[in-house]
């Protein structure tokens, strides 16, 4: 008795969601399981279409400004370490934990599991430390 493997076909919408999740930072095995696509197919398509993380990083690598980078651009002047270091606004630890968990739930709904897990771990650490207790 011969065994024939059933071929899976995933449409363009599914592959767009796979690409978005992978580019957002979720691991390839996790994305493959979640969207029920083959891991080797995911990696082959990422290489062929140029959405591997290394290629995206190359495209996002900003070129230095002409004239040097001695002074930050006006938009980044507020982030400059040379300015006076103002105290960040106070937020209650309990409020911070609830906002982090709410944001993590939203990130999960958007397919950004890696970012959501980072927020969840941070909220758990705040609760364990007793600061938010």
Coordinates of C-alpha atoms in Angstrom, one line a residue, residues 9-26 31 34-35 37 41-42 45-46 49 51 56 110-112:
X9 CA -1.7 25.0 -0.2
X10 CA -1.7 28.3 1.6
X11 CA -3.0 31.4 -0.1
X12 CA -1.4 34.8 -0.3
X13 CA -3.2 36.1 2.7
X14 CA -1.7 33.4 4.9
X15 CA 1.7 34.0 3.5
X16 CA 1.4 37.7 4.2
X17 CA 0.5 36.9 7.8
X18 CA 3.4 34.5 8.0
X19 CA 5.8 37.1 6.7
X20 CA 4.5 39.8 9.1
X21 CA 4.9 37.4 12.1
X22 CA 8.4 36.3 11.0
X23 CA 9.6 39.8 10.3
X24 CA 8.2 41.0 13.7
X25 CA 10.6 38.6 15.4
X26 CA 8.7 35.4 16.0
X31 CA 5.4 30.8 12.8
X34 CA 1.0 28.6 14.1
X35 CA 0.1 29.0 10.5
X37 CA 3.1 25.9 6.9
X41 CA 8.8 26.2 2.8
X42 CA 8.9 29.2 5.1
X45 CA 10.2 31.6 0.6
X46 CA 11.8 34.0 2.9
X49 CA 11.4 36.9 -1.6
X51 CA 12.3 38.9 3.8
X56 CA 15.7 43.5 6.3
X110 CA -1.6 41.1 16.1
X111 CA 0.7 38.0 15.8
X112 CA 3.7 39.6 17.7

